[in-house]
Short mmCIF file of C-alpha atoms in Angstrom, two decimals:
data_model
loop_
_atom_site.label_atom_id
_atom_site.label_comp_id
_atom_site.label_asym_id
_atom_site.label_seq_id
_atom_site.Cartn_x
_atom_site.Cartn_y
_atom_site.Cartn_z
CA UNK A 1 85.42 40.43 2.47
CA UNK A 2 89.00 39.21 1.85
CA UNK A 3 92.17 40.99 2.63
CA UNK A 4 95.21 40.64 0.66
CA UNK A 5 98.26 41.04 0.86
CA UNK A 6 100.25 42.51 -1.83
CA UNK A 7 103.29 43.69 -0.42
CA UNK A 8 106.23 43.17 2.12
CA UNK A 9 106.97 46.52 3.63
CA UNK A 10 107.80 46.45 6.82
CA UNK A 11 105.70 49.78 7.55
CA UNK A 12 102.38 47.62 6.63
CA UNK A 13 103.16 44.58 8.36
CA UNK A 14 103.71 46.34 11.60
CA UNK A 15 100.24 48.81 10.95
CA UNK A 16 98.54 45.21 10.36
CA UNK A 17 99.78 43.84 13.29
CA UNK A 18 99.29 46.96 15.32
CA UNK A 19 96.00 47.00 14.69
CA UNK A 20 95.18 43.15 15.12
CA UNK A 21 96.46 43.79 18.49
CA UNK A 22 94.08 46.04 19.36
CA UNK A 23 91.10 44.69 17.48
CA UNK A 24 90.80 46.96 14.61
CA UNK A 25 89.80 46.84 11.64
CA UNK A 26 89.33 49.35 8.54
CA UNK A 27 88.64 53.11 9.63
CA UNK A 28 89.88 52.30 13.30
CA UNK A 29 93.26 51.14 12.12
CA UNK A 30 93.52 54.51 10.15
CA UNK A 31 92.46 56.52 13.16
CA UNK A 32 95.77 55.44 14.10
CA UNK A 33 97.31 57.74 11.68
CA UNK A 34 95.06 60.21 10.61
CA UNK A 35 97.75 62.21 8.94
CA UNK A 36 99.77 59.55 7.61
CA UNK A 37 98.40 57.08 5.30
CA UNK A 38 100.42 54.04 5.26
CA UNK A 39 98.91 51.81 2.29
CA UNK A 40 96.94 53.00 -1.16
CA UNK A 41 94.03 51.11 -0.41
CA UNK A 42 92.23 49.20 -3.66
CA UNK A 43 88.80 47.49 -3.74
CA UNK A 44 88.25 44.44 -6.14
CA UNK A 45 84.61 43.76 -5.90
CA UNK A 46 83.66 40.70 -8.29
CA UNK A 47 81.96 36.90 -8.52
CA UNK A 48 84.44 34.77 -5.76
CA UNK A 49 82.06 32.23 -5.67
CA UNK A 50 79.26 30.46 -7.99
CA UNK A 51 79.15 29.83 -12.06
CA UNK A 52 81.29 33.07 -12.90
CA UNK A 53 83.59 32.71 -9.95
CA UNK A 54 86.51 32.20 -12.88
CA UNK A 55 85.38 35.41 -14.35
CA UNK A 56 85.87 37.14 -11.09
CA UNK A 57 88.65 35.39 -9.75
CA UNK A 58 90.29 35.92 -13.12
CA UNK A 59 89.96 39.87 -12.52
CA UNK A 60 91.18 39.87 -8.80
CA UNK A 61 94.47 37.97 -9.97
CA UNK A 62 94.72 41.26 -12.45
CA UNK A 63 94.77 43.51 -9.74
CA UNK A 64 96.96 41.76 -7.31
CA UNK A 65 100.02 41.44 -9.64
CA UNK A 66 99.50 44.77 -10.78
CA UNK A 67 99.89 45.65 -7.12
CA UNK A 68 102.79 43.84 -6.28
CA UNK A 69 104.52 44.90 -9.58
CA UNK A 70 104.17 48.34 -8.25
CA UNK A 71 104.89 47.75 -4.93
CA UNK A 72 108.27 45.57 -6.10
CA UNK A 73 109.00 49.11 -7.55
CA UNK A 74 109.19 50.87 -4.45
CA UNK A 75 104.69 51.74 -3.80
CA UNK A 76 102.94 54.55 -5.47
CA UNK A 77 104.51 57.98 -5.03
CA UNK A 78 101.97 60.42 -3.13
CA UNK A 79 104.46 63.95 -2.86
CA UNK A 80 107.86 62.71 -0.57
CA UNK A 81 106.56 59.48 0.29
CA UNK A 82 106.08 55.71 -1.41
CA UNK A 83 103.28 53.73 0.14
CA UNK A 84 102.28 50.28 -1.26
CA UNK A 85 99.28 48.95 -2.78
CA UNK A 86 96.97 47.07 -0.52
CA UNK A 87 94.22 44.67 -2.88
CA UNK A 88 91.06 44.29 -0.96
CA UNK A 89 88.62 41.79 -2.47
CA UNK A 90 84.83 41.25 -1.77
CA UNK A 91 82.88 38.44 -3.23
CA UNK A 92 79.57 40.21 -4.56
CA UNK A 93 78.17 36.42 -5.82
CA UNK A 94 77.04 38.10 -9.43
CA UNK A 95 74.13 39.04 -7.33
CA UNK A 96 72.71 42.77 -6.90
CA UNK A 97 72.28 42.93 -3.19
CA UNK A 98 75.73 40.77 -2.76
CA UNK A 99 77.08 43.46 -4.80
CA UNK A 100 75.70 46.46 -2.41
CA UNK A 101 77.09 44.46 0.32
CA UNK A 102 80.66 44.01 -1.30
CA UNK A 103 80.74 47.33 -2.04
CA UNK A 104 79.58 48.91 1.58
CA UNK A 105 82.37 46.39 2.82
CA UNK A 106 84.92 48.06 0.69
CA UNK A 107 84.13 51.51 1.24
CA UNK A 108 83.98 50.70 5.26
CA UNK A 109 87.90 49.70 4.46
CA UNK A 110 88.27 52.76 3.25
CA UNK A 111 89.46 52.13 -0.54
CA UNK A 112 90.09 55.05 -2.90
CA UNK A 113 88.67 53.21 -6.02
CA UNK A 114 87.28 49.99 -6.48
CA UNK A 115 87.31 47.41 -9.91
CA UNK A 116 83.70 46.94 -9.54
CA UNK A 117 82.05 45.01 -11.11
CA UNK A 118 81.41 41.95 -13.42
CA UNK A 119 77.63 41.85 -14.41
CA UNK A 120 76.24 45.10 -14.91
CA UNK A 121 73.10 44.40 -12.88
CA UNK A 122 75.40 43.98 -10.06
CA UNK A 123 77.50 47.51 -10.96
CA UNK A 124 74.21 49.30 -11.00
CA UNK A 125 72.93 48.12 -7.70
CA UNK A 126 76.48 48.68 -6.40
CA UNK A 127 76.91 52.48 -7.89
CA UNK A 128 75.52 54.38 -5.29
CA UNK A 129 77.12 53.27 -2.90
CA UNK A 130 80.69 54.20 -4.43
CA UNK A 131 78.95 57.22 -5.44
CA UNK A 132 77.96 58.70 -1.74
CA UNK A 133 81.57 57.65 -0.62
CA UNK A 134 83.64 59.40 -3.39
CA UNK A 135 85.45 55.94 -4.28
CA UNK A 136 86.34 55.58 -8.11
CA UNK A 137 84.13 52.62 -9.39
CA UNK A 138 85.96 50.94 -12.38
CA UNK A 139 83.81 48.27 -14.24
CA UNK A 140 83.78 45.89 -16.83
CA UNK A 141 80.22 45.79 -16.95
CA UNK A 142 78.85 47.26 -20.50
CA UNK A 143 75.29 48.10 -20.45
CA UNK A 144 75.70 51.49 -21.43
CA UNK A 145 72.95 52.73 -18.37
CA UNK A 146 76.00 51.92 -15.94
CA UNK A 147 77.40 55.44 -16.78
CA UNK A 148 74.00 56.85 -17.42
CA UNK A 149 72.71 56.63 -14.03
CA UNK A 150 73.90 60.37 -12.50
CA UNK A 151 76.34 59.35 -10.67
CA UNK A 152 80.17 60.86 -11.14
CA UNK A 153 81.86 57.86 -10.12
CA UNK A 154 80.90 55.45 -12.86
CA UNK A 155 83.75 54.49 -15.22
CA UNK A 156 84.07 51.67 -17.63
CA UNK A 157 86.87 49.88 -18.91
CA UNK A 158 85.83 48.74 -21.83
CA UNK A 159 83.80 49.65 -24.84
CA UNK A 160 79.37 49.20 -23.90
CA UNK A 161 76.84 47.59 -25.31
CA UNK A 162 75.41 49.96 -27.79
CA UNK A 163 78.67 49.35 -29.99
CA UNK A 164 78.73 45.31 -28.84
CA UNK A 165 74.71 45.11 -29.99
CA UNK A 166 75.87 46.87 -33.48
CA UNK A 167 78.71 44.30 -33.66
CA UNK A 168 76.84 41.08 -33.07
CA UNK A 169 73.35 42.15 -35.61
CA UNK A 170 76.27 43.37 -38.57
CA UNK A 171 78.47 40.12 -38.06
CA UNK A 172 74.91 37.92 -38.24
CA UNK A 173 73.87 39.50 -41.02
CA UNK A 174 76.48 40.72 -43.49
CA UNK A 175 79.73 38.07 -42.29
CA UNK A 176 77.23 35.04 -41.86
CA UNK A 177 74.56 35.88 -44.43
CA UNK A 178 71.99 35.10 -41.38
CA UNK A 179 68.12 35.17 -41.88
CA UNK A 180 66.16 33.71 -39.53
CA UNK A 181 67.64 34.55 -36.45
CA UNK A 182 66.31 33.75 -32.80
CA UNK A 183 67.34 35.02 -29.75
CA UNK A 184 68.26 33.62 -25.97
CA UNK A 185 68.86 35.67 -22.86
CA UNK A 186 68.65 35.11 -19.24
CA UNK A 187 66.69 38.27 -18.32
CA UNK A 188 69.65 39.96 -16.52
CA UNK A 189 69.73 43.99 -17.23
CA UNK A 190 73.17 42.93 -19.47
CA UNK A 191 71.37 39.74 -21.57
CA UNK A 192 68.22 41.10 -21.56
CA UNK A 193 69.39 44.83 -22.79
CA UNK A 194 71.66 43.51 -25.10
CA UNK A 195 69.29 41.15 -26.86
CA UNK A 196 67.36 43.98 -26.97
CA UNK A 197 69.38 46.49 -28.66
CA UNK A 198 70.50 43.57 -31.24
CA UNK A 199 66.77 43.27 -32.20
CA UNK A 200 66.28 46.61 -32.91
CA UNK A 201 69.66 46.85 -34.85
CA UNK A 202 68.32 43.11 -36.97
CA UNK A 203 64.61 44.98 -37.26
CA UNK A 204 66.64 48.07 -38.48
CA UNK A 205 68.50 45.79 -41.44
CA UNK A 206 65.35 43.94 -42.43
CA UNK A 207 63.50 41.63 -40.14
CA UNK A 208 63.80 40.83 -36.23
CA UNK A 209 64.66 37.60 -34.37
CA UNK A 210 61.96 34.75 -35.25
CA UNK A 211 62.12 33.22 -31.83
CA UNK A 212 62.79 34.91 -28.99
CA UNK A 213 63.15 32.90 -25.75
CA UNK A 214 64.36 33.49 -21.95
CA UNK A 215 65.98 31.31 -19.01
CA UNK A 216 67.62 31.98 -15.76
CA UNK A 217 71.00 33.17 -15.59
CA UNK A 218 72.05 29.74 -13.29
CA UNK A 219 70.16 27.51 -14.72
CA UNK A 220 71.33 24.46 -17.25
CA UNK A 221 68.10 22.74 -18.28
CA UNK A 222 66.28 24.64 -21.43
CA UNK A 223 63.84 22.03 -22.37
CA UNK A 224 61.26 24.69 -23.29
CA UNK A 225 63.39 27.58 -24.61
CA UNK A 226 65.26 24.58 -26.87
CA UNK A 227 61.57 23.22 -28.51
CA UNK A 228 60.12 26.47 -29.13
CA UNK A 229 63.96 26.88 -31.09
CA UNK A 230 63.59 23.86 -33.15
CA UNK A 231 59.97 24.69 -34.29
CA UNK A 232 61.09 28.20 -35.37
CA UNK A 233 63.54 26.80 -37.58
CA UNK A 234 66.21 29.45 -37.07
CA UNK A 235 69.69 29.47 -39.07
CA UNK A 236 71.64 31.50 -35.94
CA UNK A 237 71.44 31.35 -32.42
CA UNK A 238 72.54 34.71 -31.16
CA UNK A 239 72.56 34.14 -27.33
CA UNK A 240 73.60 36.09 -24.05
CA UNK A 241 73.86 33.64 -21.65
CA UNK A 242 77.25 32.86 -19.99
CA UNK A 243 79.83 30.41 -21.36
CA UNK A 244 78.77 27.38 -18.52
CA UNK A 245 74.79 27.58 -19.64
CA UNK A 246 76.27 27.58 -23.49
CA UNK A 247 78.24 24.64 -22.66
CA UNK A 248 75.59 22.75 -21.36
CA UNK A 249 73.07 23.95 -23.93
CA UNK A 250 75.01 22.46 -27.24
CA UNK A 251 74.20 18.69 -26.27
CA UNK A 252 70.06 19.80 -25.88
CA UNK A 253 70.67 21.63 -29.31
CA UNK A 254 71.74 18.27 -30.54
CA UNK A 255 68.77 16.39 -29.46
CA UNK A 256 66.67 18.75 -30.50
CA UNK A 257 67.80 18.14 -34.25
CA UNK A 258 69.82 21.22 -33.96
CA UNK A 259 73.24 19.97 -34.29
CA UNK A 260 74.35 22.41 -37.33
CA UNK A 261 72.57 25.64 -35.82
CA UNK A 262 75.47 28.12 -35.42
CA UNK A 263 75.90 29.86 -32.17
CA UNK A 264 76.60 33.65 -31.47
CA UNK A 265 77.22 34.68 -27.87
CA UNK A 266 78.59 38.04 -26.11
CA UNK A 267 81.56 38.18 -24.12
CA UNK A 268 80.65 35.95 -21.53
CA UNK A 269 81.15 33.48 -24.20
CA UNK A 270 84.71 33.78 -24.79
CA UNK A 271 86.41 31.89 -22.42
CA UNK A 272 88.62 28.78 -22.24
CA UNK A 273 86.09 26.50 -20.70
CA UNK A 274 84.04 26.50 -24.44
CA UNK A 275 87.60 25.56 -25.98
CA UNK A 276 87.25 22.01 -23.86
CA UNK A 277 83.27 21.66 -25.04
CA UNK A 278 81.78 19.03 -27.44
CA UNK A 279 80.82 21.36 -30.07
CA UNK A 280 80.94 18.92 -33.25
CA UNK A 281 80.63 20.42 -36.69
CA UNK A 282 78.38 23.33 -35.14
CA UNK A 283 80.20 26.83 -35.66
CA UNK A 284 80.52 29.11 -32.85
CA UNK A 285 80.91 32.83 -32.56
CA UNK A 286 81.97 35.02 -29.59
CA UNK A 287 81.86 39.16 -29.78
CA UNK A 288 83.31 40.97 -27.01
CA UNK A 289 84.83 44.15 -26.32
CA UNK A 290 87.54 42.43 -23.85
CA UNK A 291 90.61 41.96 -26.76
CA UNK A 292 92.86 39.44 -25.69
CA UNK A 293 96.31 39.68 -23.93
CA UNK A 294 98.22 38.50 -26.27
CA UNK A 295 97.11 40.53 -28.95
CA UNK A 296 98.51 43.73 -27.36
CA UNK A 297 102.13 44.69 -27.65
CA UNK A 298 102.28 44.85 -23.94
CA UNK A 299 100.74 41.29 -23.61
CA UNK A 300 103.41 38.95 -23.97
CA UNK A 301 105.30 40.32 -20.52
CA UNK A 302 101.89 40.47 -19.19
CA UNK A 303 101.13 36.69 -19.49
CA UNK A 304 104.56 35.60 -18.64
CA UNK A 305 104.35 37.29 -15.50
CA UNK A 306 100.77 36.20 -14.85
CA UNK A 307 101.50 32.52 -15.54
CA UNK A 308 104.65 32.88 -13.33
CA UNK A 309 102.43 33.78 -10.43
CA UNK A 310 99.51 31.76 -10.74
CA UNK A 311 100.35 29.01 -12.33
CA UNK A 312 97.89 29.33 -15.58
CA UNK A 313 96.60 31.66 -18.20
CA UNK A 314 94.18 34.69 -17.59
CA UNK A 315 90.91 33.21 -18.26
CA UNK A 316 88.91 36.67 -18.70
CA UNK A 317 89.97 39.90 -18.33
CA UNK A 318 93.03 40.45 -15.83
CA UNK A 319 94.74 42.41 -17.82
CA UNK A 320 92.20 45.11 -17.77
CA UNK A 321 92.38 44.91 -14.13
CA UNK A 322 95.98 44.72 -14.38
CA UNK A 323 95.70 48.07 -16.52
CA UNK A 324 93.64 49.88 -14.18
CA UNK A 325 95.16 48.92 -10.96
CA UNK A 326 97.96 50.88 -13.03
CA UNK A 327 96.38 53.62 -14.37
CA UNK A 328 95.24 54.27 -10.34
CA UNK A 329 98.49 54.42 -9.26
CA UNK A 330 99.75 56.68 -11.83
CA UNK A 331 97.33 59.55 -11.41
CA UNK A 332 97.72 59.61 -7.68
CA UNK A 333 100.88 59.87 -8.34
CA UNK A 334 100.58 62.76 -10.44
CA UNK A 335 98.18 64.28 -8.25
CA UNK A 336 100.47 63.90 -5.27
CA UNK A 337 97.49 63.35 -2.74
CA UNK A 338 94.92 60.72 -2.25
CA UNK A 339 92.34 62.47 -2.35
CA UNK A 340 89.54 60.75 -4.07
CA UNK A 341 88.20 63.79 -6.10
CA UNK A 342 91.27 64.93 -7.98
CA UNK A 343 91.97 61.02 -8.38
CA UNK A 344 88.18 61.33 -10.28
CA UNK A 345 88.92 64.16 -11.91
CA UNK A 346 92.39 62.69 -13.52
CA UNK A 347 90.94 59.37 -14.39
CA UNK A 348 88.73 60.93 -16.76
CA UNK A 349 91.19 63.83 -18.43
CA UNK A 350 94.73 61.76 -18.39
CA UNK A 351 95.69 59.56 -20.75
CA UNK A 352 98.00 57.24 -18.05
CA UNK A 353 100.18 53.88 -18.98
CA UNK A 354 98.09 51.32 -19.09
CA UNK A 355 100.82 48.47 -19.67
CA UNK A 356 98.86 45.44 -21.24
CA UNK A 357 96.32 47.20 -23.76
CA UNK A 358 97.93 51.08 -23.59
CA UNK A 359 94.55 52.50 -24.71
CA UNK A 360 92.26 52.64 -21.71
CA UNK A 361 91.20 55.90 -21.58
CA UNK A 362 87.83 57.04 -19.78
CA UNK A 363 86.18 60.39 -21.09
CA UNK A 364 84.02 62.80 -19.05
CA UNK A 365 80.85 60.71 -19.17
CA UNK A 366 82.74 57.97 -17.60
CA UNK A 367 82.71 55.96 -21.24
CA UNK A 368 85.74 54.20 -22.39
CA UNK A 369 87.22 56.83 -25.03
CA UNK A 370 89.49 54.13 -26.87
CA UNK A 371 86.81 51.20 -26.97
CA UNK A 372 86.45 48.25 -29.83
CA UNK A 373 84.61 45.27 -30.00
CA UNK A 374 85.88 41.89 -31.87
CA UNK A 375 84.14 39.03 -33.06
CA UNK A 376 85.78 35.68 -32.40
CA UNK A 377 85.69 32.26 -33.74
CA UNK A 378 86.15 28.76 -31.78
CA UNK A 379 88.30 26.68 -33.87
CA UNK A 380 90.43 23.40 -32.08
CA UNK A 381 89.65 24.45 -29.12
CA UNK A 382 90.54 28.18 -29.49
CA UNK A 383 89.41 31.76 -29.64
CA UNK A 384 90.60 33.00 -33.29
CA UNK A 385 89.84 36.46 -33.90
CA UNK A 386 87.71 37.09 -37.01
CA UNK A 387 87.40 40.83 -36.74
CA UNK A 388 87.82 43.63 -34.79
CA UNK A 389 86.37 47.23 -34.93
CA UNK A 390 85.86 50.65 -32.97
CA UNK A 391 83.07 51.60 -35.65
CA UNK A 392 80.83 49.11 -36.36
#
């Protein structure tokens, strides 16, 4: 688990000094002040480290400049006082039981919500554990079980699957003119459901997938998967896997014989590292319910201020994070407390500022209310959006 720091207030260095003094960590250095809060304490639970450490990285830079925008403001309100934003991030690996222990080691600290998680295998296995603690879990994971599990806690930030699934089977069909379409996943409870639901939805408008193949989420060979593709003859690829296995499975397409099959991936797809792939006259496709920074009104002060900071451009989804870091913020503020069950209860009746996108709004069953999912085309390099709908 990482700590960091998000803030110059004199208050929080001396509590973090205090209580490095006297070897304490998390809860003790609260017992300090049981009364007296003296930091609005945030999880970020996400992929640090490994093949979607970008991903994950990407969303923890989200969060932190959201915090210290707040905190250069003065810290969140709670009734008479301002206290500051303090970011805590825990790497969770994009694995389930890294994810459990990211998230135990972020409710130990003693957060009020957490953006948590990435893959929604991961914010399943994770859930509970929010859940029994009363800590807000915010996720960009979209298999639509996430908020279906029981738990209160569960919110998503974006739009799910069921509407993603819809997007990618209507685009392959009635944009593309698609008939013989196969299928690739890497058996995670996001690929795997979402290839499943696009097979019904293709079955639904005619006939299903005419090759249907599977390969681990880390892997880069697909020897097997990629000859059982070329004997099925297929005219679209519609695949799951992330944008680092897609990159490395275009050249095995090619000497397969496959060098004009089309690709059409989920949002795991859509991210600058394709943009720098050999992808030669083969057209590629990207749906995802993440819409870009820039195409929000609030985006353009968004991206100057991120690139100011870090150097770069967002290469995921920071300004979601960005959004809900704010969104946080505002309804403790309106609450006037911290306490973690009115801050539930306002997340999912407000409708907050969310800067960047200004339409994150979580309903009742934890779903995002104001959710859309676009289809996007690689062209020189870049992500051009092709179309864009909340009703597929």
């Amino acid at each position: 688990m990482e700590r960091t720091p998000t803030t110059t207030f004199p208050q929080r260095r001396h509590w973090l000094i205090g209580a490095g003094l006297l070897g304490l960590s998390g809860a003790g250095a609260f017992a300090l002040w049981p009364q007296k809060p003296v930091s609005v304490r945030i999880g970020v639970g996400q992929p640090l480290s490994g093949p979607l450490a970008a991903l994950g990285k990407d969303m923890l830079q989200g969060a932190q400049l959201a915090a210290e925008h707040i905190n250069r403001d003065g810290g969140v309100r709670i009734g008479t006082q301002r206290l500051p934003i303090e970011i805590l991030s825990a790497d969770d690996r994009a694995e389930p039981q890294a994810g459990v222990a990211a998230a135990q080691s972020l409710v130990g600290q003693q957060v009020l919500a957490a953006i948590a998680h990435l893959n929604s295998g991961v914010s399943m296995a994770a859930a509970p554990v929010y859940a029994q603690a009363g800590v807000v879990q915010l996720a960009i994971s979209t298999k639509p079980e996430y908020t279906q599990l029981g738990l209160p806690t569960t919110l998503r930030l974006v739009a799910n699957d069921d509407m993603q699934a819809l997007a990618l089977a209507q685009f392959a069909r009635q944009k593309l003119g698609a008939k013989r379409i196969a299928t690739l996943h890497d058996g995670t409870p996001y690929g795997k459901g979402l290839i499943e639901a696009v097979s019904r939805s293709l079955i639904r408008s005619g006939s299903g997938p005419v090759a249907q193949q599977v390969v681990d989420d880390k892997g880069t060979e697909f020897g097997a998967a990629v000859r059982e593709l070329a004997q099925a003859k297929p005219d679209l690829l519609i695949t799951t896997v992330a944008d680092f296995q897609v990159e490395a499975l275009l050249p095995q397409l090619n000497a397969a014989g496959l060098p004009e099959l089309p690709v059409l991936g989920s949002d795991t797809l859509k991210t600058p590292r394709l943009g720098k792939a050999e992808v030669g006259s083969r057209a590629l496709y990207a749906s995802t319910p993440i819409v870009s920074a820039q195409e929000f009104l609030g985006g353009k002060d968004f991206l100057l201020q991120f690139r100011e900071r870090f150097g770069g451009e967002p290469y995921y989804a920071a300004h979601y994070a960005f959004d809900a870091i704010h969104l946080v913020a505002e309804a403790l503020s309106r609450n006037g407390s911290l306490d973690r069950t009115k801050l539930l209860e306002r997340l999912k009746t407000f409708e907050g500022h969310a800067p960047v996108t200004s339409l994150m709004r979580m309903g009742e069953d934890g779903e995002q209310r104001s959710g859309a999912v676009g289809i996007y085309t690689l062209s020189k390099g870049q992500w051009e959006l092709s179309v864009r709908s909340g009703n597929w």
